[in-house]
Amino acid sequence: MRQLRTSIVVAIAVITGIIVLVGYFIELPVLENLRIILLHYAVIFIAVALIVGVVNLVQVHWKKFQNRQPGGVYSLILIISLLVTIIVVGYFGPTSTPSLWIFSNIQIPVASSLIAVLTVVLTYTGVRLLKRGLNLFSLLFMATVLIVILGTVSFQGFRIPGLSELRTWITQVPAVGGARGILLGVALGTIATGMRILMGSDRPYGR
Amino acid sequence: MNYVYLLNIVDNGILGLGFVLLFFFVMIISAIIVRRRDEPLLREISTYSKLKRSINLAVESGQRLHLSLGSGGINYMQGGSALAGLSLLKRLYRMAGLSDRPPVATSGDGTIGVLSRDSIRSVYDEVGVREEYEPTSGQVSGLTPGSYIAGTLPVILDQQVSTNILMGHFNSEIALLADASERRGSLTVAGSDNIAAQAVGYASTENLLVGEELYASGAYIQANTMHIASLHAQDFLRWAIVSVILVAGALKLAGVL
């Protein structure tokens, strides 16, 4: 019985995937309509999954608070903040003054703080890369970073001659070439993952 | 005239469908060849060798593995990297799910969260210990890239994690996760579909999965026929694309195109 259920689930996933994929490439009205209907269903499922995600988030943090795990107090703060935000936005509306106040005075400063911490961590990471052991690639990496940074900024109006041009060449020629090469690999990897799922040999959705 | 005709074909998507079909046929042919071989023909990726060793060590020493699936959803192209991560998640659970500290998966998207819990539950079903399943082992840590990082950091710092596998869609914030992992002395394996995250990952960790290496986890950790076949198909088509680019470049230089 379980095997049959698994087969049905796989069949639905594979057929749906094939319809959406072929409908994307071939302009057949029947296929196009079917594809749009399936994508609308997908959007609804994604919205439901978002709610499930929020419930899971609360579940994880409530358990953490209940079990008195390290940082449990922060988990309680998160749950209270979430409830307050839902009540405020639900009651006043998402574009109301109280909702925008929460967004501007809490969410944006918190996100900005994270970016500030990231800046420090990235600088430290660069230093750690050099400490980890010098090799040709790490030297090349750091030299490129320095050239790009120094070529971007000026010191009270003074620019090192030729550095800006070198920076432009690096960002427009080798960096773009390398990035395209990597993206090509990523695209092929994504197609391979999709093909395995369409063939039912890779199932990230149960048995 | 021929050039315009070719462009029209591209616009109609026939070329795209043809490429996907070509990929499919190369995969099938590769699968037949792989089945005939005794040993899979795979180039050495040191990161996967280290990861395999680390998974075995974690199982033996009862330490936790953490798989971070990133903040991309499956409704965008970034979902591909998270799906590759989900495939690894199943394998991790098959290897270490019954240990004292089963692996934990974190994600920054509702759908990936649902899929991660479904994948974990399916492994417990397979081995007949459904009652051992914990819904919190597949966590949604935050629903925006920033909140996801903030929610995942405590998992890395507080849950005695021996290996952190960062496999999914990240931005440059991946540095915060990698830094936390390094500070805890855990093995960090990082791979992302995002160029910025890969650049930051190169500086943050010694074990970076570059480009398509991220999608090869199934072939290297699971050694499944279709995973290996898809890897061979990727390699074949990459060389085909490189050849087309070189020929097109030469033709352009010659003034033919």
Short mmCIF file of C-alpha atoms in Angstrom, two decimals:
data_model
loop_
_atom_site.label_atom_id
_atom_site.label_comp_id
_atom_site.label_asym_id
_atom_site.label_seq_id
_atom_site.Cartn_x
_atom_site.Cartn_y
_atom_site.Cartn_z
CA MET A 1 0.00 0.00 0.00
CA ARG A 2 2.82 2.35 1.00
CA GLN A 3 4.71 1.44 -2.18
CA LEU A 4 1.62 2.29 -4.26
CA ARG A 5 1.26 5.63 -2.49
CA THR A 6 4.93 6.41 -3.15
CA SER A 7 4.51 5.52 -6.83
CA ILE A 8 1.47 7.80 -7.14
CA VAL A 9 3.31 10.69 -5.46
CA VAL A 10 6.33 10.24 -7.75
CA ALA A 11 4.07 9.99 -10.83
CA ILE A 12 2.27 13.24 -9.91
CA ALA A 13 5.60 15.04 -9.32
CA VAL A 14 7.14 13.77 -12.57
CA ILE A 15 4.08 14.50 -14.76
CA THR A 16 3.65 17.97 -13.24
CA GLY A 17 7.33 18.74 -13.79
CA ILE A 18 7.24 17.57 -17.41
CA ILE A 19 4.09 19.60 -18.20
CA VAL A 20 5.59 22.78 -16.70
CA LEU A 21 8.94 22.25 -18.46
CA VAL A 22 7.51 21.43 -21.90
CA GLY A 23 4.88 24.19 -21.55
CA TYR A 24 7.70 26.65 -20.97
CA PHE A 25 9.42 25.74 -24.24
CA ILE A 26 6.53 24.94 -26.59
CA GLU A 27 3.75 27.45 -27.23
CA LEU A 28 0.75 25.13 -27.34
CA PRO A 29 -2.41 26.78 -25.90
CA VAL A 30 -3.55 23.60 -24.05
CA LEU A 31 -0.12 23.05 -22.56
CA GLU A 32 0.27 26.75 -21.77
CA ASN A 33 -3.06 26.86 -19.89
CA LEU A 34 -2.28 23.68 -17.98
CA ARG A 35 1.12 25.07 -17.07
CA ILE A 36 -0.40 28.32 -15.77
CA ILE A 37 -2.96 26.43 -13.68
CA LEU A 38 -0.22 24.25 -12.17
CA LEU A 39 1.93 27.30 -11.43
CA HIS A 40 -1.03 28.98 -9.71
CA TYR A 41 -1.42 25.90 -7.53
CA ALA A 42 2.32 26.05 -6.82
CA VAL A 43 2.03 29.69 -5.69
CA ILE A 44 -0.78 28.71 -3.28
CA PHE A 45 1.30 25.81 -1.94
CA ILE A 46 4.29 28.11 -1.46
CA ALA A 47 2.13 30.56 0.51
CA VAL A 48 0.86 27.71 2.71
CA ALA A 49 4.45 26.49 3.15
CA LEU A 50 5.38 29.98 4.33
CA ILE A 51 2.75 29.73 7.10
CA VAL A 52 3.99 26.22 7.95
CA GLY A 53 7.51 27.69 8.09
CA VAL A 54 6.42 30.35 10.58
CA VAL A 55 4.70 27.68 12.71
CA ASN A 56 7.90 25.60 12.62
CA LEU A 57 9.96 28.65 13.63
CA VAL A 58 7.70 29.22 16.66
CA GLN A 59 7.79 25.49 17.49
CA VAL A 60 11.62 25.40 17.44
CA HIS A 61 12.00 28.51 19.58
CA TRP A 62 9.24 27.53 22.04
CA LYS A 63 10.97 24.17 22.55
CA LYS A 64 14.28 25.96 23.05
CA PHE A 65 12.73 28.25 25.68
CA GLN A 66 10.88 25.41 27.41
CA ASN A 67 14.02 23.23 27.64
CA ARG A 68 16.01 26.18 29.01
CA GLN A 69 18.60 25.81 26.26
CA PRO A 70 21.32 28.50 25.87
CA GLY A 71 19.76 31.63 24.38
CA GLY A 72 16.25 30.48 25.37
CA VAL A 73 15.34 34.01 26.51
CA TYR A 74 16.06 35.31 23.00
CA SER A 75 13.72 32.64 21.65
CA LEU A 76 10.96 33.97 23.91
CA ILE A 77 11.69 37.52 22.71
CA LEU A 78 11.42 36.28 19.12
CA ILE A 79 8.02 34.66 19.75
CA ILE A 80 6.66 37.75 21.53
CA SER A 81 7.98 40.04 18.75
CA LEU A 82 6.42 37.83 16.11
CA LEU A 83 3.03 37.86 17.84
CA VAL A 84 3.12 41.63 18.39
CA THR A 85 4.05 42.22 14.72
CA ILE A 86 1.29 39.90 13.47
CA ILE A 87 -1.29 41.65 15.71
CA VAL A 88 -0.15 45.18 14.75
CA VAL A 89 0.10 44.48 11.00
CA GLY A 90 -3.11 42.40 11.02
CA TYR A 91 -5.12 45.05 12.89
CA PHE A 92 -3.75 48.27 11.37
CA GLY A 93 -2.74 46.98 7.92
CA PRO A 94 0.71 46.52 6.34
CA THR A 95 1.08 50.16 5.18
CA SER A 96 -0.23 51.79 8.36
CA THR A 97 1.92 54.09 10.53
CA PRO A 98 2.45 51.55 13.39
CA SER A 99 3.46 48.81 10.90
CA LEU A 100 5.88 51.13 9.10
CA TRP A 101 7.26 52.26 12.48
CA ILE A 102 8.12 48.64 13.31
CA PHE A 103 9.73 48.24 9.88
CA SER A 104 11.76 51.47 10.00
CA ASN A 105 12.75 51.44 13.67
CA ILE A 106 13.28 47.76 14.35
CA GLN A 107 13.74 45.70 11.19
CA ILE A 108 15.94 48.11 9.20
CA PRO A 109 18.34 48.89 12.12
CA VAL A 110 18.66 45.16 12.92
CA ALA A 111 19.38 44.33 9.25
CA SER A 112 21.88 47.24 9.06
CA SER A 113 23.64 45.97 12.19
CA LEU A 114 24.02 42.57 10.56
CA ILE A 115 25.60 44.19 7.50
CA ALA A 116 27.98 46.13 9.80
CA VAL A 117 29.01 42.90 11.54
CA LEU A 118 29.44 41.29 8.12
CA THR A 119 31.88 44.05 7.09
CA VAL A 120 34.06 43.35 10.13
CA VAL A 121 33.87 39.58 9.60
CA LEU A 122 34.79 39.91 5.92
CA THR A 123 37.86 42.00 6.79
CA TYR A 124 38.87 39.45 9.43
CA THR A 125 38.26 36.64 6.94
CA GLY A 126 40.68 38.26 4.48
CA VAL A 127 43.37 38.40 7.15
CA ARG A 128 42.66 34.80 8.17
CA LEU A 129 43.03 33.69 4.55
CA LEU A 130 46.60 34.99 4.59
CA LYS A 131 47.28 33.38 7.98
CA ARG A 132 45.94 30.03 6.76
CA GLY A 133 48.90 29.57 4.49
CA LEU A 134 50.12 31.56 1.57
CA ASN A 135 49.83 30.08 -1.86
CA LEU A 136 49.55 31.50 -5.35
CA PHE A 137 45.75 31.55 -5.33
CA SER A 138 45.35 33.21 -1.92
CA LEU A 139 47.92 35.86 -2.91
CA LEU A 140 46.12 36.44 -6.22
CA PHE A 141 42.79 36.65 -4.38
CA MET A 142 44.04 39.24 -1.87
CA ALA A 143 45.92 41.25 -4.52
CA THR A 144 42.74 41.42 -6.63
CA VAL A 145 40.68 42.50 -3.61
CA LEU A 146 43.19 45.25 -2.78
CA ILE A 147 43.42 46.50 -6.37
CA VAL A 148 39.62 46.64 -6.69
CA ILE A 149 39.22 48.45 -3.36
CA LEU A 150 42.06 50.92 -3.98
CA GLY A 151 40.91 51.46 -7.55
CA THR A 152 37.39 52.30 -6.36
CA VAL A 153 38.16 54.84 -3.63
CA SER A 154 40.26 58.00 -3.71
CA PHE A 155 42.38 59.44 -0.90
CA GLN A 156 41.18 63.06 -0.55
CA GLY A 157 40.91 63.35 -4.31
CA PHE A 158 44.19 61.53 -5.02
CA ARG A 159 44.10 58.39 -7.11
CA ILE A 160 47.01 56.12 -7.88
CA PRO A 161 47.57 56.51 -11.65
CA GLY A 162 46.46 53.54 -13.72
CA LEU A 163 44.83 51.74 -10.75
CA SER A 164 41.31 52.74 -11.71
CA GLU A 165 41.85 51.44 -15.27
CA LEU A 166 43.36 48.22 -13.91
CA ARG A 167 40.36 47.80 -11.61
CA THR A 168 37.96 48.32 -14.53
CA TRP A 169 39.86 45.76 -16.62
CA ILE A 170 39.83 43.19 -13.76
CA THR A 171 36.11 43.59 -13.07
CA GLN A 172 35.12 43.62 -16.75
CA VAL A 173 37.42 41.00 -18.27
CA PRO A 174 38.84 38.22 -16.04
CA ALA A 175 36.15 38.54 -13.32
CA VAL A 176 33.28 38.42 -15.81
CA GLY A 177 34.91 35.54 -17.71
CA GLY A 178 35.45 33.56 -14.51
CA ALA A 179 31.96 34.32 -13.20
CA ARG A 180 30.39 33.19 -16.49
CA GLY A 181 32.38 29.97 -16.37
CA ILE A 182 31.17 29.27 -12.83
CA LEU A 183 27.58 30.21 -13.70
CA LEU A 184 27.71 27.84 -16.66
CA GLY A 185 28.65 25.04 -14.28
CA VAL A 186 25.89 26.10 -11.86
CA ALA A 187 23.32 26.12 -14.70
CA LEU A 188 24.38 22.64 -15.84
CA GLY A 189 24.25 21.42 -12.23
CA THR A 190 20.74 22.86 -11.83
CA ILE A 191 19.60 21.13 -15.04
CA ALA A 192 21.14 17.85 -13.83
CA THR A 193 19.33 18.16 -10.48
CA GLY A 194 16.06 18.96 -12.24
CA MET A 195 16.48 16.04 -14.66
CA ARG A 196 17.10 13.59 -11.81
CA ILE A 197 13.95 14.81 -10.06
CA LEU A 198 11.94 14.61 -13.31
CA MET A 199 13.18 11.04 -13.82
CA GLY A 200 12.20 10.17 -10.25
CA SER A 201 15.72 9.02 -9.37
CA ASP A 202 16.19 11.86 -6.91
CA ARG A 203 13.24 12.52 -4.61
CA PRO A 204 13.58 15.42 -2.19
CA TYR A 205 9.95 14.86 -1.06
CA GLY A 206 9.62 11.71 0.94
CA ARG A 207 10.37 8.08 0.07
CA MET B 1 19.28 35.80 -42.94
CA ASN B 2 20.32 32.44 -41.46
CA TYR B 3 21.46 34.24 -38.32
CA VAL B 4 17.99 35.82 -37.85
CA TYR B 5 16.36 32.43 -38.45
CA LEU B 6 18.57 30.90 -35.75
CA LEU B 7 17.59 33.68 -33.33
CA ASN B 8 13.90 32.99 -33.99
CA ILE B 9 14.42 29.35 -33.12
CA VAL B 10 16.07 30.42 -29.85
CA ASP B 11 13.11 32.73 -29.14
CA ASN B 12 10.67 29.90 -29.73
CA GLY B 13 12.42 27.84 -27.08
CA ILE B 14 13.03 24.87 -29.39
CA LEU B 15 16.77 25.16 -28.83
CA GLY B 16 16.21 25.14 -25.04
CA LEU B 17 14.03 22.05 -25.21
CA GLY B 18 16.56 20.45 -27.53
CA PHE B 19 19.32 21.13 -25.01
CA VAL B 20 17.28 19.56 -22.19
CA LEU B 21 16.55 16.51 -24.36
CA LEU B 22 20.22 16.24 -25.30
CA PHE B 23 21.08 16.35 -21.60
CA PHE B 24 18.52 13.60 -20.97
CA PHE B 25 19.97 11.32 -23.68
CA VAL B 26 23.56 11.90 -22.58
CA MET B 27 22.47 11.04 -19.03
CA ILE B 28 20.81 7.80 -20.16
CA ILE B 29 23.88 6.77 -22.20
CA SER B 30 26.14 7.64 -19.24
CA ALA B 31 23.92 5.60 -16.90
CA ILE B 32 24.31 2.54 -19.17
CA ILE B 33 28.10 3.00 -19.22
CA VAL B 34 28.24 3.56 -15.43
CA ARG B 35 26.21 0.37 -14.78
CA ARG B 36 28.69 -1.64 -16.86
CA ARG B 37 31.67 -0.35 -14.89
CA ASP B 38 32.72 -1.91 -11.59
CA GLU B 39 34.15 1.33 -10.17
CA PRO B 40 32.65 4.76 -10.90
CA LEU B 41 35.03 7.02 -12.79
CA LEU B 42 35.08 10.23 -10.73
CA ARG B 43 37.81 12.82 -10.35
CA GLU B 44 39.05 13.45 -6.83
CA ILE B 45 37.33 16.31 -4.99
CA SER B 46 39.18 16.63 -1.68
CA THR B 47 36.25 18.42 0.00
CA TYR B 48 33.97 15.41 -0.49
CA SER B 49 36.68 13.04 0.80
CA LYS B 50 36.98 15.18 3.95
CA LEU B 51 33.20 15.37 4.27
CA LYS B 52 32.85 11.59 4.07
CA ARG B 53 35.48 11.12 6.78
CA SER B 54 33.85 13.77 8.91
CA ILE B 55 30.40 12.17 8.63
CA ASN B 56 31.83 8.81 9.73
CA LEU B 57 33.67 10.46 12.62
CA ALA B 58 30.53 12.31 13.72
CA VAL B 59 28.56 9.05 13.77
CA GLU B 60 31.28 7.32 15.83
CA SER B 61 31.78 10.17 18.30
CA GLY B 62 28.07 10.99 18.64
CA GLN B 63 28.43 14.56 17.43
CA ARG B 64 25.96 16.50 15.39
CA LEU B 65 26.05 17.36 11.69
CA HIS B 66 24.43 20.56 10.51
CA LEU B 67 23.21 21.05 6.97
CA SER B 68 22.37 24.62 6.09
CA LEU B 69 20.14 24.75 3.00
CA GLY B 70 20.33 28.50 2.49
CA SER B 71 17.58 31.01 1.96
CA GLY B 72 16.53 30.26 -1.62
CA GLY B 73 13.10 28.90 -2.43
CA ILE B 74 12.21 26.27 -5.03
CA ASN B 75 10.15 28.74 -7.04
CA TYR B 76 13.36 30.38 -8.27
CA MET B 77 16.47 29.05 -10.00
CA GLN B 78 18.28 29.20 -6.63
CA GLY B 79 16.13 26.27 -5.55
CA GLY B 80 18.40 23.94 -7.53
CA SER B 81 21.19 24.27 -4.99
CA ALA B 82 18.81 23.65 -2.08
CA LEU B 83 17.42 20.56 -3.86
CA ALA B 84 21.00 19.26 -4.18
CA GLY B 85 21.35 19.90 -0.43
CA LEU B 86 18.11 18.01 0.28
CA SER B 87 19.45 15.03 -1.61
CA LEU B 88 22.50 15.07 0.69
CA LEU B 89 20.24 15.47 3.73
CA LYS B 90 18.62 12.08 3.09
CA ARG B 91 22.03 10.46 2.81
CA LEU B 92 23.19 12.13 6.04
CA TYR B 93 20.14 10.78 7.84
CA ARG B 94 20.66 7.30 6.44
CA MET B 95 24.23 7.41 7.81
CA ALA B 96 23.76 9.29 11.07
CA GLY B 97 20.02 9.55 11.74
CA LEU B 98 20.02 6.94 14.48
CA SER B 99 22.99 8.37 16.38
CA ASP B 100 22.64 10.11 19.77
CA ARG B 101 22.69 13.47 18.06
CA PRO B 102 20.94 13.21 14.71
CA PRO B 103 21.81 15.79 12.02
CA VAL B 104 19.91 19.06 11.94
CA ALA B 105 18.88 20.91 8.78
CA THR B 106 18.16 24.63 8.67
CA SER B 107 16.51 26.51 5.83
CA GLY B 108 15.33 30.03 5.13
CA ASP B 109 12.28 29.19 3.05
CA GLY B 110 8.95 27.58 3.91
CA THR B 111 8.92 25.10 1.02
CA ILE B 112 12.50 23.93 1.60
CA GLY B 113 11.65 23.59 5.30
CA VAL B 114 8.65 21.37 4.50
CA LEU B 115 10.74 19.30 2.07
CA SER B 116 13.58 18.90 4.58
CA ARG B 117 11.20 17.58 7.26
CA ASP B 118 9.55 15.31 4.70
CA SER B 119 12.95 13.94 3.63
CA ILE B 120 14.00 13.31 7.24
CA ARG B 121 10.67 11.65 8.10
CA SER B 122 10.95 9.42 5.03
CA VAL B 123 14.34 8.09 6.21
CA TYR B 124 12.87 7.26 9.64
CA ASP B 125 9.99 5.52 7.83
CA GLU B 126 12.46 3.53 5.73
CA VAL B 127 14.20 2.12 8.81
CA GLY B 128 10.89 1.65 10.66
CA VAL B 129 11.51 4.06 13.56
CA ARG B 130 8.97 6.77 12.74
CA GLU B 131 8.54 7.51 16.48
CA GLU B 132 12.17 8.76 16.61
CA TYR B 133 11.36 11.56 14.17
CA GLU B 134 11.65 15.08 15.60
CA PRO B 135 9.86 17.84 13.63
CA THR B 136 12.45 20.35 14.86
CA SER B 137 15.30 18.49 13.11
CA GLY B 138 14.26 20.30 9.91
CA GLN B 139 14.12 23.90 11.05
CA VAL B 140 13.08 27.09 9.31
CA SER B 141 15.55 29.50 10.96
CA GLY B 142 14.33 32.73 9.41
CA LEU B 143 12.41 33.81 6.35
CA THR B 144 14.69 36.57 5.03
CA PRO B 145 18.42 36.16 4.23
CA GLY B 146 19.43 38.22 7.29
CA SER B 147 17.05 36.58 9.75
CA TYR B 148 18.03 33.17 8.37
CA ILE B 149 21.68 33.82 9.22
CA ALA B 150 20.73 35.19 12.67
CA GLY B 151 18.58 32.12 13.33
CA THR B 152 21.20 29.64 12.11
CA LEU B 153 24.14 31.01 14.12
CA PRO B 154 22.87 29.58 17.46
CA VAL B 155 22.61 26.13 15.85
CA ILE B 156 26.29 26.30 14.85
CA LEU B 157 27.45 27.81 18.14
CA ASP B 158 25.33 25.98 20.75
CA GLN B 159 24.51 22.49 19.46
CA GLN B 160 27.93 20.75 19.56
CA VAL B 161 28.11 20.52 15.79
CA SER B 162 31.23 18.79 14.42
CA THR B 163 30.56 19.53 10.74
CA ASN B 164 28.68 22.37 9.12
CA ILE B 165 27.65 21.82 5.53
CA LEU B 166 26.50 25.05 3.92
CA MET B 167 24.82 23.92 0.74
CA GLY B 168 22.21 26.09 -0.91
CA HIS B 169 21.59 29.69 -1.92
CA PHE B 170 23.51 32.22 0.17
CA ASN B 171 24.74 35.76 -0.28
CA SER B 172 27.92 37.21 1.20
CA GLU B 173 26.37 36.60 4.68
CA ILE B 174 27.72 33.06 4.33
CA ALA B 175 30.89 34.54 5.89
CA LEU B 176 29.07 34.88 9.24
CA LEU B 177 28.11 31.18 9.24
CA ALA B 178 31.57 30.04 8.11
CA ASP B 179 33.25 32.27 10.70
CA ALA B 180 31.05 30.89 13.52
CA SER B 181 31.81 27.35 12.39
CA GLU B 182 35.57 27.98 12.25
CA ARG B 183 35.48 29.57 15.71
CA ARG B 184 33.84 26.42 17.07
CA GLY B 185 36.57 24.34 15.40
CA SER B 186 34.06 22.49 13.24
CA LEU B 187 34.72 21.34 9.71
CA THR B 188 33.07 23.78 7.30
CA VAL B 189 32.04 22.70 3.83
CA ALA B 190 30.56 25.50 1.75
CA GLY B 191 28.94 25.56 -1.66
CA SER B 192 26.55 28.02 -3.22
CA ASP B 193 25.11 28.91 -6.60
CA ASN B 194 25.83 32.59 -5.90
CA ILE B 195 29.11 34.06 -7.20
CA ALA B 196 29.46 36.49 -4.25
CA ALA B 197 28.96 33.67 -1.76
CA GLN B 198 31.56 31.56 -3.55
CA ALA B 199 34.11 34.38 -3.43
CA VAL B 200 33.45 34.93 0.27
CA GLY B 201 33.44 31.17 0.84
CA TYR B 202 36.90 30.90 -0.73
CA ALA B 203 38.26 33.27 1.88
CA SER B 204 36.24 31.81 4.76
CA THR B 205 36.86 28.09 4.43
CA GLU B 206 39.38 25.67 3.01
CA ASN B 207 36.61 23.35 1.87
CA LEU B 208 34.76 25.20 -0.84
CA LEU B 209 32.66 23.51 -3.50
CA VAL B 210 33.18 25.62 -6.61
CA GLY B 211 30.44 25.96 -9.24
CA GLU B 212 29.00 22.63 -10.31
CA GLU B 213 30.85 20.70 -7.54
CA LEU B 214 27.95 21.66 -5.30
CA TYR B 215 25.60 19.50 -7.36
CA ALA B 216 27.94 16.48 -7.30
CA SER B 217 27.25 15.53 -3.66
CA GLY B 218 24.94 12.69 -4.70
CA ALA B 219 27.62 11.09 -6.87
CA TYR B 220 30.39 11.45 -4.28
CA ILE B 221 28.48 10.70 -1.08
CA GLN B 222 25.75 8.37 -2.34
CA ALA B 223 27.48 6.80 -5.38
CA ASN B 224 24.05 6.40 -7.00
CA THR B 225 24.10 5.47 -10.73
CA MET B 226 21.91 8.35 -11.92
CA HIS B 227 23.88 10.87 -9.86
CA ILE B 228 27.14 9.70 -11.43
CA ALA B 229 25.51 9.62 -14.88
CA SER B 230 24.24 13.18 -14.49
CA LEU B 231 27.74 14.26 -13.47
CA HIS B 232 29.19 12.72 -16.64
CA ALA B 233 26.45 14.41 -18.69
CA GLN B 234 27.36 17.74 -17.05
CA ASP B 235 31.04 17.25 -17.93
CA PHE B 236 30.25 16.24 -21.52
CA LEU B 237 27.95 19.20 -22.11
CA ARG B 238 30.32 21.64 -20.46
CA TRP B 239 33.03 20.63 -22.93
CA ALA B 240 30.48 20.88 -25.76
CA ILE B 241 29.53 24.43 -24.68
CA VAL B 242 33.20 25.42 -24.32
CA SER B 243 33.83 24.11 -27.85
CA VAL B 244 30.84 26.05 -29.24
CA ILE B 245 32.06 29.25 -27.52
CA LEU B 246 35.60 28.80 -28.91
CA VAL B 247 34.36 28.04 -32.44
CA ALA B 248 31.90 30.96 -32.31
CA GLY B 249 34.72 33.23 -31.08
CA ALA B 250 37.00 32.09 -33.90
CA LEU B 251 34.23 32.59 -36.47
CA LYS B 252 33.50 36.05 -35.09
CA LEU B 253 37.20 36.95 -35.34
CA ALA B 254 37.24 35.63 -38.90
CA GLY B 255 34.24 37.84 -39.69
CA VAL B 256 31.92 34.91 -40.55
CA LEU B 257 29.39 35.64 -37.76
#
